[in-house]
Coordinates of C-alpha atoms in Angstrom, one line a residue:
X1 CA -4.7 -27.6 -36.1
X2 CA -2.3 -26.0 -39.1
X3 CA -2.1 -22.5 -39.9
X4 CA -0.5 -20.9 -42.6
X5 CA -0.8 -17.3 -41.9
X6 CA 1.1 -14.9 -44.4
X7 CA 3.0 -11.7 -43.8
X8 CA 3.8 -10.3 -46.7
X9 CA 6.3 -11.7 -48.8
X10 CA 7.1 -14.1 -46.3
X11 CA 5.0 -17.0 -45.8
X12 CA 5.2 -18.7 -42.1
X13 CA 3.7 -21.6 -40.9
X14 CA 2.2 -20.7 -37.5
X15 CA 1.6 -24.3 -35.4
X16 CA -1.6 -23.3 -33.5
X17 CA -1.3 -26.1 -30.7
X18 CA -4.3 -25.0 -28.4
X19 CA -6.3 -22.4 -27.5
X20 CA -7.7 -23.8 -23.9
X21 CA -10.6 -21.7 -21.9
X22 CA -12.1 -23.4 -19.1
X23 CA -15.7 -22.4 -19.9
X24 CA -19.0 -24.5 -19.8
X25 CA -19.1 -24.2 -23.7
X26 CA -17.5 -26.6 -26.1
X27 CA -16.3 -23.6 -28.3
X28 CA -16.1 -19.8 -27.3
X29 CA -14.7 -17.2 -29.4
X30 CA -13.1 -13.8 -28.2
X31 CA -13.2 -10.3 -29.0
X32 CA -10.2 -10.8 -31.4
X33 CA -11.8 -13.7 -32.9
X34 CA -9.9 -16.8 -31.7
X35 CA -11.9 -19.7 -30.6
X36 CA -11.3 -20.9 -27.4
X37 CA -12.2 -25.1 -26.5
X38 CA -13.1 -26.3 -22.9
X39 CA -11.0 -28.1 -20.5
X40 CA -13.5 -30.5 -19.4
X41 CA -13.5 -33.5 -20.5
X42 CA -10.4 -32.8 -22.5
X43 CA -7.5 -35.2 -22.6
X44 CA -4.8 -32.6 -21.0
X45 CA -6.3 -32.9 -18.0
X46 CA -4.9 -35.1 -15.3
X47 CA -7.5 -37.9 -14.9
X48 CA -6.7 -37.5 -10.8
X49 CA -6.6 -34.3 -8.7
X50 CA -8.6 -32.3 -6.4
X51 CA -10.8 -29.7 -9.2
X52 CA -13.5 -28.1 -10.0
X53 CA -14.8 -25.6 -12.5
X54 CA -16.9 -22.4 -11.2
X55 CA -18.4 -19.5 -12.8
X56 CA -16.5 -15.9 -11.5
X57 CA -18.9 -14.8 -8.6
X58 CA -18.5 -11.2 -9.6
X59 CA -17.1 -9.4 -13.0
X60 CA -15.8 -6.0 -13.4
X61 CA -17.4 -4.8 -16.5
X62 CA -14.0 -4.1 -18.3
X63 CA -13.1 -7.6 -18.2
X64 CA -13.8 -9.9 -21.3
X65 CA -16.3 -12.8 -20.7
X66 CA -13.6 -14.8 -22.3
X67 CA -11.6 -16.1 -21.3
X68 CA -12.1 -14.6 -18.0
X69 CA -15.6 -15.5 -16.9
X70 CA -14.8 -19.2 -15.9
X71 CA -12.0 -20.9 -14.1
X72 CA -10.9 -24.2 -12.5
X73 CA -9.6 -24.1 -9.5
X74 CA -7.4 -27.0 -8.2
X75 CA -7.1 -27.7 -4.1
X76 CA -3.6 -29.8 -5.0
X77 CA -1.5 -30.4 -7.5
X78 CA -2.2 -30.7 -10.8
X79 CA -0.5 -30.7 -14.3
X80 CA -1.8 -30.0 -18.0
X81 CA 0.0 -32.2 -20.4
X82 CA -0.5 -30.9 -23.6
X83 CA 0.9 -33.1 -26.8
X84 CA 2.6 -30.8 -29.5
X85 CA 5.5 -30.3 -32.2
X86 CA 8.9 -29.9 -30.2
X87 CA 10.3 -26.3 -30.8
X88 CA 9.7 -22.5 -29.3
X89 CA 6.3 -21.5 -27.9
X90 CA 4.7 -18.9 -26.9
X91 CA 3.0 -20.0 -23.2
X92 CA 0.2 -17.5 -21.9
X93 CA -1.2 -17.4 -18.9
X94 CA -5.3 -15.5 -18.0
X95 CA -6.0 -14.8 -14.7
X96 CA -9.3 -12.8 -13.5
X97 CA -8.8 -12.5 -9.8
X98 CA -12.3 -13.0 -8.6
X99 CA -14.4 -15.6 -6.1
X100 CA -14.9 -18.9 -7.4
X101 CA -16.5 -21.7 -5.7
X102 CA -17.5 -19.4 -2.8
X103 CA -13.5 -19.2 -2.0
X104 CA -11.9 -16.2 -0.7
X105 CA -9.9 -14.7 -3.8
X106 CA -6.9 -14.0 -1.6
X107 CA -6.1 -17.9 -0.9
X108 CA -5.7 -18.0 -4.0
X109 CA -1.8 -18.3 -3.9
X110 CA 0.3 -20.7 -5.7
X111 CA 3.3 -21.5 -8.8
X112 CA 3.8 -22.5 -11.7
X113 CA 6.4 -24.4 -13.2
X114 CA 6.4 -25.5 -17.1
X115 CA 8.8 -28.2 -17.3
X116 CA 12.5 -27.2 -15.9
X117 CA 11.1 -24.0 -15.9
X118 CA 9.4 -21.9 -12.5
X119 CA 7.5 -19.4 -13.9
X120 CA 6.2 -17.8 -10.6
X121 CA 6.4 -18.3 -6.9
X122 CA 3.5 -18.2 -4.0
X123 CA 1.7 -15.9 -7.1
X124 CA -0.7 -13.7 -5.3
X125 CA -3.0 -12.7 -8.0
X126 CA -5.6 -10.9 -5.8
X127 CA -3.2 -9.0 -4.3
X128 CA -1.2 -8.3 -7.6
X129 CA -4.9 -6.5 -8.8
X130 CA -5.5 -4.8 -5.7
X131 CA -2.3 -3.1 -5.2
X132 CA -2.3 -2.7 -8.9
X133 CA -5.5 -1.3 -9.6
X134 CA -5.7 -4.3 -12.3
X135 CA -9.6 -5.9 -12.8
X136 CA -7.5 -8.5 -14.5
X137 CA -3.7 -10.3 -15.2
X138 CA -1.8 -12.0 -18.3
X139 CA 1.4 -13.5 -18.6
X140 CA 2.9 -14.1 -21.9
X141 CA 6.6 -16.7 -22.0
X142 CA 8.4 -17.6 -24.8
X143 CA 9.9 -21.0 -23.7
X144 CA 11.8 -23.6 -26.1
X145 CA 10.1 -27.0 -25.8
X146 CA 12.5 -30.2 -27.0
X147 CA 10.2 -32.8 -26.4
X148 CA 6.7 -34.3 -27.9
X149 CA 4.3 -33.1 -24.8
X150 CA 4.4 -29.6 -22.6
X151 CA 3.4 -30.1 -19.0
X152 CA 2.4 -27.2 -17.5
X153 CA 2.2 -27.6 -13.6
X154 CA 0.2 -25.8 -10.6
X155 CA 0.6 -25.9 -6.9
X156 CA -1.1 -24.1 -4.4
X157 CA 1.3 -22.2 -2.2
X158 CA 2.7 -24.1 1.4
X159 CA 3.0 -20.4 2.8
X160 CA -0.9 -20.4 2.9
X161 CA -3.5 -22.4 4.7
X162 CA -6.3 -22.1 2.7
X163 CA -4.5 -21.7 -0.8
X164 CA -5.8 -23.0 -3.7
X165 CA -5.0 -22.2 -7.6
X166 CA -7.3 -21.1 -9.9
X167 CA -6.6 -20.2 -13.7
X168 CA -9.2 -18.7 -16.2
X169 CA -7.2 -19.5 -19.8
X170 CA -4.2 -20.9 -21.2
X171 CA -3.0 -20.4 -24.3
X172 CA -0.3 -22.6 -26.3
X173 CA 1.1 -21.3 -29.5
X174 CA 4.0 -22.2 -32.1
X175 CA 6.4 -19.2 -32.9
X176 CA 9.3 -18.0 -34.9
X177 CA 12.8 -18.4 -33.3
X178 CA 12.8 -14.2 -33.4
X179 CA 14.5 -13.7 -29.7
X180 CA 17.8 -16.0 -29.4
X181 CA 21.0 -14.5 -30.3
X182 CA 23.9 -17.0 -30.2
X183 CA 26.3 -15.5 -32.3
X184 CA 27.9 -13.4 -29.7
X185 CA 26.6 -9.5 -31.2
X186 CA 24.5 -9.6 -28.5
X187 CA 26.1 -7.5 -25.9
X188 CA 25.1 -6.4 -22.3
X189 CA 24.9 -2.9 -21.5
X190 CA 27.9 -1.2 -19.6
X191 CA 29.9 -4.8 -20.0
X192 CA 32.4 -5.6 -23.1
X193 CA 30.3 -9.5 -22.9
X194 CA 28.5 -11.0 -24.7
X195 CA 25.1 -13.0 -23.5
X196 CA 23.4 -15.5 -25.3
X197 CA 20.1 -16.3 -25.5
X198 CA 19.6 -19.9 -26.9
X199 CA 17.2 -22.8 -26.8
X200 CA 17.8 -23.3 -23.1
X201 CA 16.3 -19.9 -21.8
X202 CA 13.1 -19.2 -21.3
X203 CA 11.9 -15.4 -21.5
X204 CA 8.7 -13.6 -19.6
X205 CA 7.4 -10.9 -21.4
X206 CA 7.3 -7.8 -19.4
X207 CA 6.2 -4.6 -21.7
X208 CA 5.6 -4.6 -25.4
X209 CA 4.5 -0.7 -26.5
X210 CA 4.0 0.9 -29.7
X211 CA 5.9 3.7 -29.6
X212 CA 3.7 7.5 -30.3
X213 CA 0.8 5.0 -31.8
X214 CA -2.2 3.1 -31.0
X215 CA -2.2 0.1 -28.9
X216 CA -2.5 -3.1 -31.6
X217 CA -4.8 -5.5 -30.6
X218 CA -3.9 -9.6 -31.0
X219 CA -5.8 -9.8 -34.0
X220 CA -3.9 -6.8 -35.5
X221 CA -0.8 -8.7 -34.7
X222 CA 1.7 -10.6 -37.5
X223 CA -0.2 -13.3 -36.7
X224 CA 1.5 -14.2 -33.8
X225 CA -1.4 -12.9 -31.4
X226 CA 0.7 -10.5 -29.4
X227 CA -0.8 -7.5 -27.6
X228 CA 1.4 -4.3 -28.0
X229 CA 0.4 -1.3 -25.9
X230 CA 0.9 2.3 -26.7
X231 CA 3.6 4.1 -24.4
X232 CA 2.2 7.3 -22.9
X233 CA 1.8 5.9 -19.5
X234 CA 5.5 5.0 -19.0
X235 CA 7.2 8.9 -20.4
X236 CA 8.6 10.4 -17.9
X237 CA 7.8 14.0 -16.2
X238 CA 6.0 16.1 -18.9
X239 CA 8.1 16.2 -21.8
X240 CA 6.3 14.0 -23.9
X241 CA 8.1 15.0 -27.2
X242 CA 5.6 14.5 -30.1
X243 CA 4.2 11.5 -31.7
X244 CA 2.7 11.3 -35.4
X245 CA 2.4 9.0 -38.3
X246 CA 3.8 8.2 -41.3
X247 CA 0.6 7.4 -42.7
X248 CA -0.2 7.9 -45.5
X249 CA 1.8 8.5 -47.7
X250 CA 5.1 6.1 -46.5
X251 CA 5.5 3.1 -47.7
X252 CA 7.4 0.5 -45.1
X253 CA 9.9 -1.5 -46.6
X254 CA 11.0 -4.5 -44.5
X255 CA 14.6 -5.3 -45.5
X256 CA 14.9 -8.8 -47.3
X257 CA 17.0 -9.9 -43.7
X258 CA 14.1 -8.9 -41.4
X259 CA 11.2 -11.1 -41.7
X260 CA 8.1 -9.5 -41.6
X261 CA 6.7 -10.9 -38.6
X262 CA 9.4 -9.5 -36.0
X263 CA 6.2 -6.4 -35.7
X264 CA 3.5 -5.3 -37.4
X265 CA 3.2 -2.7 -39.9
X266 CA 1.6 -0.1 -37.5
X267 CA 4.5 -0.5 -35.1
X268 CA 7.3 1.0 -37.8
X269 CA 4.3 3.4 -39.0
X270 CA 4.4 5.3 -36.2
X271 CA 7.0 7.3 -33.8
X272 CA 7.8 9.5 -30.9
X273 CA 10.4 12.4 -31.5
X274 CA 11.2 15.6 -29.7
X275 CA 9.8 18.9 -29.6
X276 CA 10.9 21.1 -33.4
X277 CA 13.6 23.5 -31.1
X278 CA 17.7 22.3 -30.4
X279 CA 18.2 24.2 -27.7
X280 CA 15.5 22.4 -25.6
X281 CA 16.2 18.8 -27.0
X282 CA 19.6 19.7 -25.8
X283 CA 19.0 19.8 -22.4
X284 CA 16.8 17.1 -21.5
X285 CA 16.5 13.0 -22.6
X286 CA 12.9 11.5 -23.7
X287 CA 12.4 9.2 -21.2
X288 CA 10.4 6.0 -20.6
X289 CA 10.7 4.2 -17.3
X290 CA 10.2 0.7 -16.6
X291 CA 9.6 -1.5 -13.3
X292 CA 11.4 -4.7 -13.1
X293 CA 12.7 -7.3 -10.7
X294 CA 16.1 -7.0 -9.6
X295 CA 18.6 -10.2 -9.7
X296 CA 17.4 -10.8 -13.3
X297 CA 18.7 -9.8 -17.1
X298 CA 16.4 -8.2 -19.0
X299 CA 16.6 -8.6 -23.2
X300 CA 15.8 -5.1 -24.7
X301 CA 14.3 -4.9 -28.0
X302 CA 14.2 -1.3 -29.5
X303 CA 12.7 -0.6 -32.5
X304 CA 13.3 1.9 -35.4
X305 CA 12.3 3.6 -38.6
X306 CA 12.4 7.0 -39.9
X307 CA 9.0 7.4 -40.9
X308 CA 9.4 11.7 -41.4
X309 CA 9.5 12.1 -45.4
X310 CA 12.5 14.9 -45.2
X311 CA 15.0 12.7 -43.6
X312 CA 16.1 11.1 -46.1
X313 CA 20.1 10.9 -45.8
X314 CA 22.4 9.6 -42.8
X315 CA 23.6 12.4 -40.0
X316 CA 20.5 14.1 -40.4
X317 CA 19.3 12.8 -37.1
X318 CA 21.9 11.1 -34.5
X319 CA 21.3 10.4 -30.9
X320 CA 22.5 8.3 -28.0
X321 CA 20.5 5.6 -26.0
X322 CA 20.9 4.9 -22.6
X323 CA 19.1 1.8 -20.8
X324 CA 19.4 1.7 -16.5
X325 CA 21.8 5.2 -16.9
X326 CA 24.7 3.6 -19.0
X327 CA 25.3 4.3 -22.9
X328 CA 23.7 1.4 -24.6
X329 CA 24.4 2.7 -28.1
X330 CA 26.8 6.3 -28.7
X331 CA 25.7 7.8 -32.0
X332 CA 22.9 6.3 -33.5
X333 CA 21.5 7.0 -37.1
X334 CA 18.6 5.2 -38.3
X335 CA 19.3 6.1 -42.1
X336 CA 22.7 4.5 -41.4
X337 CA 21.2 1.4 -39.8
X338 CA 18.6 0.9 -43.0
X339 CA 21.8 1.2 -45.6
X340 CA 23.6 -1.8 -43.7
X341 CA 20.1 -3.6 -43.7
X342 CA 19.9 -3.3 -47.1
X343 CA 22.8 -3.3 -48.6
X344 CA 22.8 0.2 -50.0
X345 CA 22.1 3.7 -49.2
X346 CA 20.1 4.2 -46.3
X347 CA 16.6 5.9 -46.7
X348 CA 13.6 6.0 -44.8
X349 CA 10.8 4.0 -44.4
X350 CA 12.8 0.7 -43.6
X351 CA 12.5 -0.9 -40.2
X352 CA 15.0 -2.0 -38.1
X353 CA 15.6 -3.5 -34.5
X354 CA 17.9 -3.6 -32.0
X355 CA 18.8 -6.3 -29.3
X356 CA 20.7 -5.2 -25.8
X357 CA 20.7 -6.8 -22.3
X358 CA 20.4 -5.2 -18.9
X359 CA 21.3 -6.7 -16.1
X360 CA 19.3 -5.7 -12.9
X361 CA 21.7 -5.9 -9.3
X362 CA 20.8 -6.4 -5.8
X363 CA 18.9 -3.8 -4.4
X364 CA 15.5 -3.1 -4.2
X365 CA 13.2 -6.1 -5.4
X366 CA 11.1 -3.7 -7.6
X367 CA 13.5 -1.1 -9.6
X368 CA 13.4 1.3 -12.1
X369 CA 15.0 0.7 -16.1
X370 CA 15.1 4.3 -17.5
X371 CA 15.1 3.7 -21.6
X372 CA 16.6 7.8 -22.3
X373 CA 16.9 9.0 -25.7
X374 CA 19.4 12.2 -26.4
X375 CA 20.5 14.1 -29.3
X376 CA 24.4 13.7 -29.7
X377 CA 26.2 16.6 -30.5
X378 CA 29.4 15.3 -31.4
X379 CA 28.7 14.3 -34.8
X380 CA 27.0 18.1 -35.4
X381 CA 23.9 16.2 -37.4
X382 CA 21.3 18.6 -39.2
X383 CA 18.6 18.0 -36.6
X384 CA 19.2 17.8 -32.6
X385 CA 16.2 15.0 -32.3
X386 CA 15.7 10.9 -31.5
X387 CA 13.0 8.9 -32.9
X388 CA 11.6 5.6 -31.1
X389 CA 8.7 3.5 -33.0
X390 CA 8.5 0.5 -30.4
X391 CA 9.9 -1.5 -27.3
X392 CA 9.8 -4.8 -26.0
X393 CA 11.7 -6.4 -22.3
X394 CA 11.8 -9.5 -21.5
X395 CA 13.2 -11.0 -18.2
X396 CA 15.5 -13.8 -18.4
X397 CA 15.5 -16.6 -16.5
X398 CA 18.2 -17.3 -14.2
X399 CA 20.8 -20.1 -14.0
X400 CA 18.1 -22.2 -12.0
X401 CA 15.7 -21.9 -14.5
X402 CA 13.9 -19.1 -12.5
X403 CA 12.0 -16.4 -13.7
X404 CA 9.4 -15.6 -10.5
X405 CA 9.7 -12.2 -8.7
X406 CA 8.4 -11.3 -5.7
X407 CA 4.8 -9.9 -5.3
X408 CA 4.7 -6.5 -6.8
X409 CA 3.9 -3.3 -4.2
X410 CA 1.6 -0.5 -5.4
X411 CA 3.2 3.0 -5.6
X412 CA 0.3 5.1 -6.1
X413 CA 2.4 8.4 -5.5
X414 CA 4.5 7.4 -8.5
X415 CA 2.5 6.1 -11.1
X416 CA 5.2 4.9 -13.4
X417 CA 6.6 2.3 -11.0
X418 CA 3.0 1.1 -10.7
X419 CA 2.8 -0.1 -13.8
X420 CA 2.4 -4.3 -14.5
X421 CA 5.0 -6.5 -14.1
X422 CA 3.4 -9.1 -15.1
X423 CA 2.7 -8.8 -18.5
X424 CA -0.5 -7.1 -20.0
X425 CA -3.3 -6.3 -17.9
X426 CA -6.5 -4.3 -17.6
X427 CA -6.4 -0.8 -15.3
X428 CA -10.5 -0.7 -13.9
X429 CA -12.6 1.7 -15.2
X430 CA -12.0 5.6 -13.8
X431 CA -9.8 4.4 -11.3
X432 CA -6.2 5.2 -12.4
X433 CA -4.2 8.0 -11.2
X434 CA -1.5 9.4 -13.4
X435 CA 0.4 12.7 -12.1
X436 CA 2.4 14.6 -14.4
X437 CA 1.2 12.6 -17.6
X438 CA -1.6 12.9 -20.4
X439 CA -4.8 10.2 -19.4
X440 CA -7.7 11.1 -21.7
X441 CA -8.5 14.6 -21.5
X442 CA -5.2 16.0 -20.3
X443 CA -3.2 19.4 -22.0
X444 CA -0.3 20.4 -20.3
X445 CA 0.1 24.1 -20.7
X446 CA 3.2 23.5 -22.0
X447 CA 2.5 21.0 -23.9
X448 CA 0.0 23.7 -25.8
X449 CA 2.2 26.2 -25.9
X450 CA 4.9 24.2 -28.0
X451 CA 1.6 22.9 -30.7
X452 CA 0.5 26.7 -31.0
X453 CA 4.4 28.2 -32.1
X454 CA 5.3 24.6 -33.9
X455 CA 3.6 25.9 -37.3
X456 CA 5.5 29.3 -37.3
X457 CA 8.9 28.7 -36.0
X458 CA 11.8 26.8 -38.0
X459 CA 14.5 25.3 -35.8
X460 CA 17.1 27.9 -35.4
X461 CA 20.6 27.1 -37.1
X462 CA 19.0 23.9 -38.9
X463 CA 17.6 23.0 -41.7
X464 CA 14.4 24.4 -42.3
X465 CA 12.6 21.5 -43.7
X466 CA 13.9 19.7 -40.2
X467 CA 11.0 17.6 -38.4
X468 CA 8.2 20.1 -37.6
X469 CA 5.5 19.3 -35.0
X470 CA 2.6 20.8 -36.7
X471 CA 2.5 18.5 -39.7
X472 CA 2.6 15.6 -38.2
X473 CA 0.2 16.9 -35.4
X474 CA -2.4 17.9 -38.1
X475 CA -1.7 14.0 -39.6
X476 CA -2.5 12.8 -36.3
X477 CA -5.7 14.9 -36.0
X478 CA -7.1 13.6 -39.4
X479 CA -6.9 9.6 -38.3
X480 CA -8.7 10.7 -34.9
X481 CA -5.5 10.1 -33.4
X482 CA -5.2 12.7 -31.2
X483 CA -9.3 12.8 -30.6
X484 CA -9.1 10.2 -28.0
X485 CA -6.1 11.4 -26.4
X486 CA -6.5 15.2 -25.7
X487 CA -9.3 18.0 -25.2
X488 CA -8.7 22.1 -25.3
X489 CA -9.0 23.6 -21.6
X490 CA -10.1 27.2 -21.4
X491 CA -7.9 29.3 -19.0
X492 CA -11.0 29.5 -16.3
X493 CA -11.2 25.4 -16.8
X494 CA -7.2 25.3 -15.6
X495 CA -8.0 27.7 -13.1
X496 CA -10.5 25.5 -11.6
X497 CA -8.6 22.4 -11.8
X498 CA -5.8 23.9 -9.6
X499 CA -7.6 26.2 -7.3
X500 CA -6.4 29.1 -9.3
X501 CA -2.7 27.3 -9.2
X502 CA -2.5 27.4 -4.9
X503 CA 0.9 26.9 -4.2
X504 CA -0.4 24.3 -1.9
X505 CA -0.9 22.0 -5.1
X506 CA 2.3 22.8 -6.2
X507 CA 4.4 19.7 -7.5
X508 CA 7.3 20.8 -8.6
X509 CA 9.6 23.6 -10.5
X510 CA 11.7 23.1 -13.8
X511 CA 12.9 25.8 -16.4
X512 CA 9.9 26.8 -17.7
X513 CA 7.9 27.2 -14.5
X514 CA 5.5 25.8 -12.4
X515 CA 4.1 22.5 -12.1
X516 CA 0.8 21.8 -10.4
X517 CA -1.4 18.7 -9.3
X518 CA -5.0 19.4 -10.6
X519 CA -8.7 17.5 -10.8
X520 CA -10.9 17.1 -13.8
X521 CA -14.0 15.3 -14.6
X522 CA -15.5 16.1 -11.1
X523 CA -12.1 15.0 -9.5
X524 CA -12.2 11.7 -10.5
X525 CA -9.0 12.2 -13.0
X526 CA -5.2 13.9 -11.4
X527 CA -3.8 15.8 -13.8
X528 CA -0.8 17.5 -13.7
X529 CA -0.4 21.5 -15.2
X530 CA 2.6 23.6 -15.9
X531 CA 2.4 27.4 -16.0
X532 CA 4.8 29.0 -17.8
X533 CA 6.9 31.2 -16.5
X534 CA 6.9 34.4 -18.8
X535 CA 10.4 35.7 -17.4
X536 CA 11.7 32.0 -18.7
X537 CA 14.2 32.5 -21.7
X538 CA 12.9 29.1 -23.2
X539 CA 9.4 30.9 -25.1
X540 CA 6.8 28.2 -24.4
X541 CA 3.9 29.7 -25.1
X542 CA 2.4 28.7 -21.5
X543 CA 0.0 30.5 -19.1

């Protein structure tokens, strides 16, 4: 079927190929709305080949009914060939590793390939969940299709015995040509080359986050029915900066050369900055950190725009990026970047993006990409800050047309690197672990310490109407923002949690003083507490 869906002043037709569930219904419709037909029956399926349909034996309660409830499972190989209109698709993948058919979910092992393209090797999806901690896996691909039919094949794995392949949804969809760059602007970090990214490379997505906002559902996409997630689980350490909103009284302007659709409106209305005093920001990068595969490039979309109503003029706010510790960008300023957009002065309130690649060496098969933001001194702005309103990775696929990785391993002592690498997911109820990061009902003392001085203290040697946290803060509090995010701990509360701070729980030191590992909610969540050191020049305000 034809969709038109609109996005403002641009009108774009979105090709809406298939939605495929294998259910027992003719037509389901999920939580975002999208109606979802069955495979049986249906001509993309093979009329040959070993299958079978089956009902998930168990289901965790914080996975959706659909499309994860039902599967087919295939005992050989099999192919999907889907009939559409040639061009780029989006290609996702739903997987709910439980028992079907009375099988044992760990045989169920196997690739994928979607026509020159292998999309995964020997795919373990059991064992992707339970060293995970995931009730449930999705894998989004942007892929450039030239012909009239996509054929998406499955094969169990040779490795295993018993393997079968089983696969809850998939979901075809036309989409905007907004990823290639042929031009030769797109450069690779820590090279002088150029890399290209044309109708012959496929892309995996890996993260998509809303930077200091909300996660956005598929329904509050542009229309294109991506998920974005919100970023607090992948800052580094405990200096979180600050996030707010430009709600409500900025207005977004998209620039007449960025169509609308590139991300939604709450991706640009929202941001992560640093904390209202130079001579911390100074000394210390806001950090995000990312697993990925090594032996691949990774495409690094960054977006931007300066949604604080005082910074209004360029050099007001200049940092530097860095992406896998190598300068990606020296001396950024967004005002600067929205002039060039538009053809005129820069001001805020006008979103822009930019594209870099990162290539990932030999080494370890799961490594770290730190994404560091730091104030640049050199060009003396008005305010020592960074702002960040979204991210999105991709892997590339290789010269062979590759894009599997090996099996992920769970870290569960560094819960950063144990975040998906393959695509969106679901973590199961109450069991995640985060140390040294905010998870529903987490203050670091630190963290209080900056909120309670914010509204009183101007940053020394700046501008006085410079970004200050308690505004934004008290923005945040008014949409519920922070609601869901944070609760006040009493003094004897922290004591509890850390066994009146034993030294035994200790984690680490920095500047401002201790850092301990802590329990709340009965000990089901790990929290992580820093007591400020009152001999510590830095003033934080802590315990």
């Amino acid at each position: 079927m034809r969709n038109t869906e609109k996005f403002g002043i641009v009108s774009l037709p979105i090709f809406i190929i298939l939605y495929l569930a294998f259910t027992i219904h003719a037509v389901t419709i999920d939580t975002d709305g999208r109606k979802w037909i069955t495979d049986v029956g249906s001509e993309y399926l093979s009329a040959t080949g070993n299958s079978k349909t089956s009902k998930a034996a168990t289901q965790d309660p914080s996975v959706p009914k659909v499309p994860y409830l039902n599967a087919r499972v295939f005992y050989s190989n099999f192919t999907y060939s889907i009939p559409i209109v040639a061009g780029w698709k989006f290609v996702r993948l739903y997987f709910n590793p439980a028992s079907y058919a009375g099988l044992n979910p760990s045989d169920g092992v196997f690739s994928v390939t979607v026509g020159s393209y292998t999309l995964f090797k020997n795919f373990g999806a059991a064992q992707i969940a339970k060293a995970m901690n995931f009730a449930f896996l999705f894998k989004e691909y942007s892929i450039n299709v030239d012909g009239a039919t996509l054929n998406i094949s499955f094969a169990p794995s040779t490795k295993a015995p018993k393997a079968y392949v089983f696969v809850n949804g998939i979901e075809i969809m036309s989409m905007p040509d907004i990823y290639s760059s042929t031009d030769g602007t797109l450069m690779i970090v820590g090279q002088k080359s150029p890399f290209y990214i044309g109708n012959s490379t496929a892309l995996e997505k890996f993260y998509r986050l809303n930077v200091g906002g909300y996660p956005i559902s598929p329904s509050h996409d542009t229309g294109l029915y991506r998920h974005w997630e919100d970023d607090l689980s992948y800052i580094y350490g405990v200096a979180f900066g600050v996030s707010y909103s430009g709600y409500p009284n900025m207005m977004i302007q998209y620039p007449l050369s960025m169509p609308t659709y590139v991300a939604p409106l709450d991706v640009y209305s929202s941001a992560r900055s640093m904390e209202p005093y130079p001579q911390i920001n100074v000394n210390y990068n806001l950090t995000w950190v990312f697993s990925v595969n090594f032996r691949f490039s990774y495409l690094v979309r960054l977006h931007f725009c300066e949604i604080w109503s005082i910074i209004t003029k360029i050099n007001q706010v200049v940092f530097d990026i860095f992406l896998y510790i190598q300068t990606a960008k020296s001396q950024v300023d967004v005002i600067a970047w929205a002039g060039v957009e538009l053809g005129a002065v820069g001001q805020n309130g006008v979103p822009v993006y930019k594209d870099y690649v990162v290539i990932i060496p030999n080494g370890s098969p799961q490594q770290d990409m730190w994404l560091e933001l730091h104030p640049n001194t050199v060009a003396k702005p008005t305010n020592y800050d960074v702002i960040l309103n979204g991210v999105e990775i991709f892997k590339v696929n290789d010269s062979n047309g590759n894009l599997a990785g090996l099996n992920p391993i769970s870290d569960v002592t560094n819960p950063i690197r144990a975040r998906p690498l393959f695509g969106d997911c679901k973590i199961k109820s109450q069991k995640a672990i985060i140390i040294g990061g905010v998870s529903c009902g987490i203050v670091l003392v630190l963290v209080i310490g900056f909120f309670l001085i914010a509204a009183s203290h101007r940053w020394h040697g700046k501008d006085s109407s410079a970004r200050v946290v308690s505004s934004g803060w008290h923005q945040e509090l008014e949409r519920g923002f922070t609601k869901n995010l944070c609760c006040h701990f009493s003094f004897v509360e922290i004591n509890i949690a850390t066994k009146n701070f034993d030294e035994a729980l200790l984690l680490g030191v920095g500047g401002f003083g201790k850092v301990y590992k802590g329990e709340i909610d009965g000990g089901a969540t790990k929290v992580a507490m820093k007591r400020g050191n009152p001999q510590s020049d830095h003033r934080t305000g802590g315990c």
